[in-house]
């Protein structure tokens, strides 16, 4: 199936919209085909503020209104406790809330941006969206991540080269309780590194310390800027570790 055929079959749909590369292209593609696609952003403690800002910017670029839903994800059983299948319970809750709102708005088809490069065997969240009958047009049409980026660049979408960004919950080891305070510390620390010019990074919590994961080409720079990094992260972490394994 081609994406044009998909939207001919599904001309009205609600889209779980993250502001990332995949959902941005999917929104643009649906609108290009004349479909009525309404983007919904579910804001939780797991999404940094810049993701919401990117989502709003992209919607403004393509000329649609973004619907923002607030969700207290840490109140959901089996999410704050951070078990191995946390992502499953989180996706069930988020897309369940999204489906309820979408149905109230008159949309019976719900979409997400999973692409053909995503490994279903390694993503518990994909089991949740399958149970909720969420459609994944990019995956169904065999469109890979590399193709999404190329097509997004061709379409002029600013998200075409946006780095992949996993939710903030992934910064904590499995089994370690997730709290709003630790999520805020991680988000602030990552923002501080972004402001220093670092990109595509992760600040992971390791026994109370910040363990920095950077792309290989930024590791040497980080060792030279040790004092600047320590100072930038000092409001939130007393100990900062540099993971020498490339992110």
PDB file of C-alpha atoms in Angstrom:
ATOM      1  CA  UNK A   1       0.000   0.000   0.000  1.00  0.00           C
ATOM      2  CA  UNK A   2       1.149   3.545  -0.747  1.00  0.00           C
ATOM      3  CA  UNK A   3       0.564   6.450   1.616  1.00  0.00           C
ATOM      4  CA  UNK A   4      -1.808   8.011  -0.926  1.00  0.00           C
ATOM      5  CA  UNK A   5      -3.939   4.866  -0.872  1.00  0.00           C
ATOM      6  CA  UNK A   6      -3.968   4.797   2.909  1.00  0.00           C
ATOM      7  CA  UNK A   7      -5.399   8.299   3.170  1.00  0.00           C
ATOM      8  CA  UNK A   8      -7.940   7.593   0.443  1.00  0.00           C
ATOM      9  CA  UNK A   9      -9.195   4.767   2.646  1.00  0.00           C
ATOM     10  CA  UNK A  10      -8.921   6.844   5.846  1.00  0.00           C
ATOM     11  CA  UNK A  11      -9.741  10.465   4.933  1.00  0.00           C
ATOM     12  CA  UNK A  12     -10.469  11.486   8.552  1.00  0.00           C
ATOM     13  CA  UNK A  13      -8.143  10.560  11.387  1.00  0.00           C
ATOM     14  CA  UNK A  14      -6.715  11.669  14.709  1.00  0.00           C
ATOM     15  CA  UNK A  15      -2.927  11.556  15.002  1.00  0.00           C
ATOM     16  CA  UNK A  16      -0.898  10.970  18.155  1.00  0.00           C
ATOM     17  CA  UNK A  17       1.569  13.763  17.476  1.00  0.00           C
ATOM     18  CA  UNK A  18       4.956  14.072  19.172  1.00  0.00           C
ATOM     19  CA  UNK A  19       6.583  16.765  17.058  1.00  0.00           C
ATOM     20  CA  UNK A  20       9.231  14.263  16.006  1.00  0.00           C
ATOM     21  CA  UNK A  21      10.383  13.272  12.526  1.00  0.00           C
ATOM     22  CA  UNK A  22       7.853  10.496  11.892  1.00  0.00           C
ATOM     23  CA  UNK A  23       4.620  12.054  13.123  1.00  0.00           C
ATOM     24  CA  UNK A  24       5.580  15.367  11.488  1.00  0.00           C
ATOM     25  CA  UNK A  25       5.957  13.748   8.088  1.00  0.00           C
ATOM     26  CA  UNK A  26       2.796  11.677   8.557  1.00  0.00           C
ATOM     27  CA  UNK A  27       0.797  14.812   9.350  1.00  0.00           C
ATOM     28  CA  UNK A  28       2.181  16.601   6.296  1.00  0.00           C
ATOM     29  CA  UNK A  29       1.544  13.583   4.036  1.00  0.00           C
ATOM     30  CA  UNK A  30      -2.057  13.252   5.168  1.00  0.00           C
ATOM     31  CA  UNK A  31      -2.758  16.929   4.610  1.00  0.00           C
ATOM     32  CA  UNK A  32      -1.084  16.766   1.198  1.00  0.00           C
ATOM     33  CA  UNK A  33      -3.522  14.015   0.240  1.00  0.00           C
ATOM     34  CA  UNK A  34      -6.469  16.159   1.270  1.00  0.00           C
ATOM     35  CA  UNK A  35      -7.236  14.135   4.386  1.00  0.00           C
ATOM     36  CA  UNK A  36      -8.580  15.711   7.559  1.00  0.00           C
ATOM     37  CA  UNK A  37      -5.866  14.820  10.058  1.00  0.00           C
ATOM     38  CA  UNK A  38      -6.065  16.361  13.516  1.00  0.00           C
ATOM     39  CA  UNK A  39      -2.861  16.247  15.589  1.00  0.00           C
ATOM     40  CA  UNK A  40      -3.058  15.623  19.347  1.00  0.00           C
ATOM     41  CA  UNK A  41      -0.100  16.120  21.686  1.00  0.00           C
ATOM     42  CA  UNK A  42      -0.420  14.381  25.053  1.00  0.00           C
ATOM     43  CA  UNK A  43       1.685  16.404  27.520  1.00  0.00           C
ATOM     44  CA  UNK A  44       3.089  14.477  30.478  1.00  0.00           C
ATOM     45  CA  UNK A  45       6.077  14.741  32.783  1.00  0.00           C
ATOM     46  CA  UNK A  46       7.907  12.487  30.324  1.00  0.00           C
ATOM     47  CA  UNK A  47       8.010  15.071  27.506  1.00  0.00           C
ATOM     48  CA  UNK A  48      10.467  17.980  27.702  1.00  0.00           C
ATOM     49  CA  UNK A  49       9.089  21.412  26.903  1.00  0.00           C
ATOM     50  CA  UNK A  50      11.001  21.684  23.633  1.00  0.00           C
ATOM     51  CA  UNK A  51       9.047  18.750  22.199  1.00  0.00           C
ATOM     52  CA  UNK A  52       5.780  20.637  22.693  1.00  0.00           C
ATOM     53  CA  UNK A  53       7.339  23.755  21.178  1.00  0.00           C
ATOM     54  CA  UNK A  54       8.506  21.750  18.146  1.00  0.00           C
ATOM     55  CA  UNK A  55       5.031  20.234  17.787  1.00  0.00           C
ATOM     56  CA  UNK A  56       3.442  23.686  17.794  1.00  0.00           C
ATOM     57  CA  UNK A  57       6.017  25.005  15.327  1.00  0.00           C
ATOM     58  CA  UNK A  58       5.444  22.137  12.898  1.00  0.00           C
ATOM     59  CA  UNK A  59       1.659  22.499  13.079  1.00  0.00           C
ATOM     60  CA  UNK A  60       2.017  26.209  12.373  1.00  0.00           C
ATOM     61  CA  UNK A  61       4.226  25.383   9.393  1.00  0.00           C
ATOM     62  CA  UNK A  62       1.635  23.062   7.842  1.00  0.00           C
ATOM     63  CA  UNK A  63      -1.334  25.198   8.856  1.00  0.00           C
ATOM     64  CA  UNK A  64      -3.251  23.061  11.357  1.00  0.00           C
ATOM     65  CA  UNK A  65      -4.228  23.571  14.982  1.00  0.00           C
ATOM     66  CA  UNK A  66      -2.581  21.397  17.611  1.00  0.00           C
ATOM     67  CA  UNK A  67      -4.763  19.936  20.346  1.00  0.00           C
ATOM     68  CA  UNK A  68      -2.829  19.530  23.616  1.00  0.00           C
ATOM     69  CA  UNK A  69      -4.044  17.094  26.255  1.00  0.00           C
ATOM     70  CA  UNK A  70      -2.606  17.003  29.779  1.00  0.00           C
ATOM     71  CA  UNK A  71      -2.103  13.610  31.421  1.00  0.00           C
ATOM     72  CA  UNK A  72      -0.815  12.712  34.888  1.00  0.00           C
ATOM     73  CA  UNK A  73       1.155   9.718  33.700  1.00  0.00           C
ATOM     74  CA  UNK A  74       2.877   9.127  37.053  1.00  0.00           C
ATOM     75  CA  UNK A  75      -0.511   8.384  38.628  1.00  0.00           C
ATOM     76  CA  UNK A  76      -0.939   5.378  36.327  1.00  0.00           C
ATOM     77  CA  UNK A  77      -0.220   2.031  38.026  1.00  0.00           C
ATOM     78  CA  UNK A  78       2.889   0.278  36.705  1.00  0.00           C
ATOM     79  CA  UNK A  79       4.346   3.476  35.252  1.00  0.00           C
ATOM     80  CA  UNK A  80       5.937   5.333  38.177  1.00  0.00           C
ATOM     81  CA  UNK A  81       7.277   2.012  39.507  1.00  0.00           C
ATOM     82  CA  UNK A  82       9.216   1.734  36.223  1.00  0.00           C
ATOM     83  CA  UNK A  83       8.943  -2.015  35.518  1.00  0.00           C
ATOM     84  CA  UNK A  84      10.491  -3.576  32.393  1.00  0.00           C
ATOM     85  CA  UNK A  85       7.176  -3.166  30.531  1.00  0.00           C
ATOM     86  CA  UNK A  86       6.625   0.441  31.656  1.00  0.00           C
ATOM     87  CA  UNK A  87       6.334   1.592  28.042  1.00  0.00           C
ATOM     88  CA  UNK A  88       3.405  -0.763  27.479  1.00  0.00           C
ATOM     89  CA  UNK A  89       1.412   0.646  30.397  1.00  0.00           C
ATOM     90  CA  UNK A  90       2.336   4.208  29.454  1.00  0.00           C
ATOM     91  CA  UNK A  91       1.220   3.811  25.828  1.00  0.00           C
ATOM     92  CA  UNK A  92      -2.018   2.134  26.928  1.00  0.00           C
ATOM     93  CA  UNK A  93      -2.799   5.104  29.149  1.00  0.00           C
ATOM     94  CA  UNK A  94      -1.799   7.822  26.688  1.00  0.00           C
ATOM     95  CA  UNK A  95      -3.466   6.397  23.614  1.00  0.00           C
ATOM     96  CA  UNK A  96      -6.480   5.403  25.689  1.00  0.00           C
ATOM     97  CA  UNK A  97      -6.917   9.049  26.715  1.00  0.00           C
ATOM     98  CA  UNK A  98      -6.241  10.190  23.166  1.00  0.00           C
ATOM     99  CA  UNK A  99      -8.790   7.770  21.739  1.00  0.00           C
ATOM    100  CA  UNK A 100     -11.439   8.969  24.194  1.00  0.00           C
ATOM    101  CA  UNK A 101     -10.891  12.600  23.182  1.00  0.00           C
ATOM    102  CA  UNK A 102     -10.662  11.781  19.470  1.00  0.00           C
ATOM    103  CA  UNK A 103     -13.950   9.885  19.566  1.00  0.00           C
ATOM    104  CA  UNK A 104     -15.570  12.827  21.341  1.00  0.00           C
ATOM    105  CA  UNK A 105     -14.264  15.029  18.516  1.00  0.00           C
ATOM    106  CA  UNK A 106     -15.759  12.722  15.886  1.00  0.00           C
ATOM    107  CA  UNK A 107     -12.643  10.759  14.841  1.00  0.00           C
ATOM    108  CA  UNK A 108     -12.906   6.975  14.838  1.00  0.00           C
ATOM    109  CA  UNK A 109      -9.479   6.289  13.282  1.00  0.00           C
ATOM    110  CA  UNK A 110      -6.393   6.870  15.418  1.00  0.00           C
ATOM    111  CA  UNK A 111      -2.869   7.027  13.942  1.00  0.00           C
ATOM    112  CA  UNK A 112       0.676   6.974  15.250  1.00  0.00           C
ATOM    113  CA  UNK A 113       4.049   7.582  13.610  1.00  0.00           C
ATOM    114  CA  UNK A 114       5.651   4.143  13.921  1.00  0.00           C
ATOM    115  CA  UNK A 115       7.723   3.540  10.788  1.00  0.00           C
ATOM    116  CA  UNK A 116       8.906   0.413   8.980  1.00  0.00           C
ATOM    117  CA  UNK A 117      12.350   0.574  10.618  1.00  0.00           C
ATOM    118  CA  UNK A 118      10.931   0.247  14.140  1.00  0.00           C
ATOM    119  CA  UNK A 119      11.493  -3.190  15.666  1.00  0.00           C
ATOM    120  CA  UNK A 120       8.189  -4.424  17.087  1.00  0.00           C
ATOM    121  CA  UNK A 121       9.982  -7.109  19.094  1.00  0.00           C
ATOM    122  CA  UNK A 122      11.901  -4.488  21.072  1.00  0.00           C
ATOM    123  CA  UNK A 123       9.088  -2.013  21.713  1.00  0.00           C
ATOM    124  CA  UNK A 124       6.459  -2.979  24.311  1.00  0.00           C
ATOM    125  CA  UNK A 125       4.571   0.189  23.449  1.00  0.00           C
ATOM    126  CA  UNK A 126       3.813  -1.191  19.999  1.00  0.00           C
ATOM    127  CA  UNK A 127       1.880  -4.032  21.639  1.00  0.00           C
ATOM    128  CA  UNK A 128      -0.261  -1.448  23.419  1.00  0.00           C
ATOM    129  CA  UNK A 129      -1.121   0.495  20.284  1.00  0.00           C
ATOM    130  CA  UNK A 130      -1.941  -2.739  18.479  1.00  0.00           C
ATOM    131  CA  UNK A 131      -4.383  -3.677  21.265  1.00  0.00           C
ATOM    132  CA  UNK A 132      -6.022  -0.256  20.942  1.00  0.00           C
ATOM    133  CA  UNK A 133      -6.281  -0.705  17.140  1.00  0.00           C
ATOM    134  CA  UNK A 134      -4.117   2.317  16.416  1.00  0.00           C
ATOM    135  CA  UNK A 135      -3.034   2.419  12.773  1.00  0.00           C
ATOM    136  CA  UNK A 136       0.594   3.044  11.767  1.00  0.00           C
ATOM    137  CA  UNK A 137       0.488   4.226   8.129  1.00  0.00           C
ATOM    138  CA  UNK A 138       4.271   4.574   7.738  1.00  0.00           C
ATOM    139  CA  UNK A 139       4.820   1.024   8.902  1.00  0.00           C
ATOM    140  CA  UNK A 140       1.888  -0.322   6.872  1.00  0.00           C
ATOM    141  CA  UNK A 141       3.230   1.390   3.754  1.00  0.00           C
ATOM    142  CA  UNK A 142       6.794   0.168   4.303  1.00  0.00           C
ATOM    143  CA  UNK A 143       8.271   3.650   4.764  1.00  0.00           C
ATOM    144  CA  UNK A 144      11.569   3.494   6.668  1.00  0.00           C
ATOM    145  CA  UNK A 145      13.170   6.083   8.924  1.00  0.00           C
ATOM    146  CA  UNK A 146      15.694   7.008   6.245  1.00  0.00           C
ATOM    147  CA  UNK A 147      12.881   7.521   3.747  1.00  0.00           C
ATOM    148  CA  UNK A 148      10.923   9.627   6.231  1.00  0.00           C
ATOM    149  CA  UNK A 149      13.925  11.917   6.660  1.00  0.00           C
ATOM    150  CA  UNK A 150      14.520  12.198   2.904  1.00  0.00           C
ATOM    151  CA  UNK A 151      10.847  12.856   2.158  1.00  0.00           C
ATOM    152  CA  UNK A 152      10.636  15.374   5.009  1.00  0.00           C
ATOM    153  CA  UNK A 153      13.641  17.262   3.663  1.00  0.00           C
ATOM    154  CA  UNK A 154      12.058  17.302   0.205  1.00  0.00           C
ATOM    155  CA  UNK A 155       8.844  18.656   1.746  1.00  0.00           C
ATOM    156  CA  UNK A 156      10.739  21.413   3.545  1.00  0.00           C
ATOM    157  CA  UNK A 157       9.874  20.235   7.062  1.00  0.00           C
ATOM    158  CA  UNK A 158      12.322  21.509   9.674  1.00  0.00           C
ATOM    159  CA  UNK A 159      12.078  18.174  11.491  1.00  0.00           C
ATOM    160  CA  UNK A 160      13.822  16.252   8.697  1.00  0.00           C
ATOM    161  CA  UNK A 161      17.144  16.049  10.562  1.00  0.00           C
ATOM    162  CA  UNK A 162      15.806  16.221  14.119  1.00  0.00           C
ATOM    163  CA  UNK A 163      17.576  13.637  16.314  1.00  0.00           C
ATOM    164  CA  UNK A 164      15.510  10.793  17.747  1.00  0.00           C
ATOM    165  CA  UNK A 165      14.496  11.618  21.300  1.00  0.00           C
ATOM    166  CA  UNK A 166      13.237   8.970  23.708  1.00  0.00           C
ATOM    167  CA  UNK A 167      11.048  10.150  26.592  1.00  0.00           C
ATOM    168  CA  UNK A 168      12.635  11.290  29.843  1.00  0.00           C
ATOM    169  CA  UNK A 169      11.539   8.122  31.660  1.00  0.00           C
ATOM    170  CA  UNK A 170      14.209   6.210  29.741  1.00  0.00           C
ATOM    171  CA  UNK A 171      16.912   8.118  31.651  1.00  0.00           C
ATOM    172  CA  UNK A 172      16.296   6.062  34.776  1.00  0.00           C
ATOM    173  CA  UNK A 173      17.305   2.403  35.223  1.00  0.00           C
ATOM    174  CA  UNK A 174      14.452  -0.105  35.106  1.00  0.00           C
ATOM    175  CA  UNK A 175      13.034  -0.659  38.563  1.00  0.00           C
ATOM    176  CA  UNK A 176      14.024   2.768  39.914  1.00  0.00           C
ATOM    177  CA  UNK A 177      10.943   4.772  40.877  1.00  0.00           C
ATOM    178  CA  UNK A 178      10.233   7.729  38.597  1.00  0.00           C
ATOM    179  CA  UNK A 179       9.424  11.011  40.335  1.00  0.00           C
ATOM    180  CA  UNK A 180       8.605  14.467  38.941  1.00  0.00           C
ATOM    181  CA  UNK A 181      11.703  15.838  40.694  1.00  0.00           C
ATOM    182  CA  UNK A 182      14.188  13.519  38.981  1.00  0.00           C
ATOM    183  CA  UNK A 183      12.557  14.111  35.591  1.00  0.00           C
ATOM    184  CA  UNK A 184      12.861  17.862  36.098  1.00  0.00           C
ATOM    185  CA  UNK A 185      16.552  17.482  36.995  1.00  0.00           C
ATOM    186  CA  UNK A 186      17.250  15.436  33.873  1.00  0.00           C
ATOM    187  CA  UNK A 187      15.385  17.835  31.593  1.00  0.00           C
ATOM    188  CA  UNK A 188      17.187  20.843  33.067  1.00  0.00           C
ATOM    189  CA  UNK A 189      20.585  19.135  32.770  1.00  0.00           C
ATOM    190  CA  UNK A 190      19.966  18.202  29.130  1.00  0.00           C
ATOM    191  CA  UNK A 191      18.811  21.750  28.382  1.00  0.00           C
ATOM    192  CA  UNK A 192      22.038  23.057  29.928  1.00  0.00           C
ATOM    193  CA  UNK A 193      24.107  20.828  27.644  1.00  0.00           C
ATOM    194  CA  UNK A 194      22.052  21.856  24.626  1.00  0.00           C
ATOM    195  CA  UNK A 195      22.814  25.475  25.498  1.00  0.00           C
ATOM    196  CA  UNK A 196      26.536  24.622  25.400  1.00  0.00           C
ATOM    197  CA  UNK A 197      26.103  23.367  21.837  1.00  0.00           C
ATOM    198  CA  UNK A 198      25.954  19.621  22.467  1.00  0.00           C
ATOM    199  CA  UNK A 199      23.424  17.642  20.424  1.00  0.00           C
ATOM    200  CA  UNK A 200      21.738  14.236  20.331  1.00  0.00           C
ATOM    201  CA  UNK A 201      22.664  13.540  23.943  1.00  0.00           C
ATOM    202  CA  UNK A 202      21.285  11.775  27.006  1.00  0.00           C
ATOM    203  CA  UNK A 203      21.716  12.506  30.704  1.00  0.00           C
ATOM    204  CA  UNK A 204      21.061   9.210  32.448  1.00  0.00           C
ATOM    205  CA  UNK A 205      20.699   8.855  36.212  1.00  0.00           C
ATOM    206  CA  UNK A 206      23.217   6.409  37.678  1.00  0.00           C
ATOM    207  CA  UNK A 207      23.142   5.987  41.471  1.00  0.00           C
ATOM    208  CA  UNK A 208      22.278   9.664  41.831  1.00  0.00           C
ATOM    209  CA  UNK A 209      24.953  10.814  39.388  1.00  0.00           C
ATOM    210  CA  UNK A 210      24.518  12.165  35.861  1.00  0.00           C
ATOM    211  CA  UNK A 211      25.934   9.763  33.269  1.00  0.00           C
ATOM    212  CA  UNK A 212      26.388  11.624  29.997  1.00  0.00           C
ATOM    213  CA  UNK A 213      25.975   9.806  26.704  1.00  0.00           C
ATOM    214  CA  UNK A 214      27.186  11.731  23.664  1.00  0.00           C
ATOM    215  CA  UNK A 215      27.802  10.954  19.988  1.00  0.00           C
ATOM    216  CA  UNK A 216      31.392   9.863  19.353  1.00  0.00           C
ATOM    217  CA  UNK A 217      32.395  13.096  17.640  1.00  0.00           C
ATOM    218  CA  UNK A 218      31.470  15.100  20.777  1.00  0.00           C
ATOM    219  CA  UNK A 219      33.368  12.984  23.326  1.00  0.00           C
ATOM    220  CA  UNK A 220      36.759  14.636  22.854  1.00  0.00           C
ATOM    221  CA  UNK A 221      35.205  18.074  23.131  1.00  0.00           C
ATOM    222  CA  UNK A 222      33.471  17.071  26.371  1.00  0.00           C
ATOM    223  CA  UNK A 223      36.753  16.013  27.984  1.00  0.00           C
ATOM    224  CA  UNK A 224      38.281  19.375  27.094  1.00  0.00           C
ATOM    225  CA  UNK A 225      35.263  21.250  28.460  1.00  0.00           C
ATOM    226  CA  UNK A 226      35.054  19.278  31.702  1.00  0.00           C
ATOM    227  CA  UNK A 227      34.888  22.332  33.963  1.00  0.00           C
ATOM    228  CA  UNK A 228      32.198  24.027  31.873  1.00  0.00           C
ATOM    229  CA  UNK A 229      30.057  20.881  31.931  1.00  0.00           C
ATOM    230  CA  UNK A 230      30.487  20.402  35.677  1.00  0.00           C
ATOM    231  CA  UNK A 231      29.473  23.995  36.286  1.00  0.00           C
ATOM    232  CA  UNK A 232      26.494  23.794  33.920  1.00  0.00           C
ATOM    233  CA  UNK A 233      25.130  20.687  35.633  1.00  0.00           C
ATOM    234  CA  UNK A 234      26.036  21.641  39.216  1.00  0.00           C
ATOM    235  CA  UNK A 235      22.550  22.931  40.128  1.00  0.00           C
ATOM    236  CA  UNK A 236      21.152  19.428  39.644  1.00  0.00           C
ATOM    237  CA  UNK A 237      23.979  16.891  39.943  1.00  0.00           C
ATOM    238  CA  UNK A 238      27.000  16.823  42.268  1.00  0.00           C
ATOM    239  CA  UNK A 239      28.612  13.986  40.331  1.00  0.00           C
ATOM    240  CA  UNK A 240      28.909  13.886  36.535  1.00  0.00           C
ATOM    241  CA  UNK A 241      30.208  10.851  34.653  1.00  0.00           C
ATOM    242  CA  UNK A 242      31.117  10.634  30.975  1.00  0.00           C
ATOM    243  CA  UNK A 243      30.173   7.377  29.260  1.00  0.00           C
ATOM    244  CA  UNK A 244      32.994   6.669  26.791  1.00  0.00           C
ATOM    245  CA  UNK A 245      30.756   4.369  24.773  1.00  0.00           C
ATOM    246  CA  UNK A 246      29.181   6.279  21.866  1.00  0.00           C
ATOM    247  CA  UNK A 247      25.504   7.064  22.175  1.00  0.00           C
TER     248      UNK A 247
END
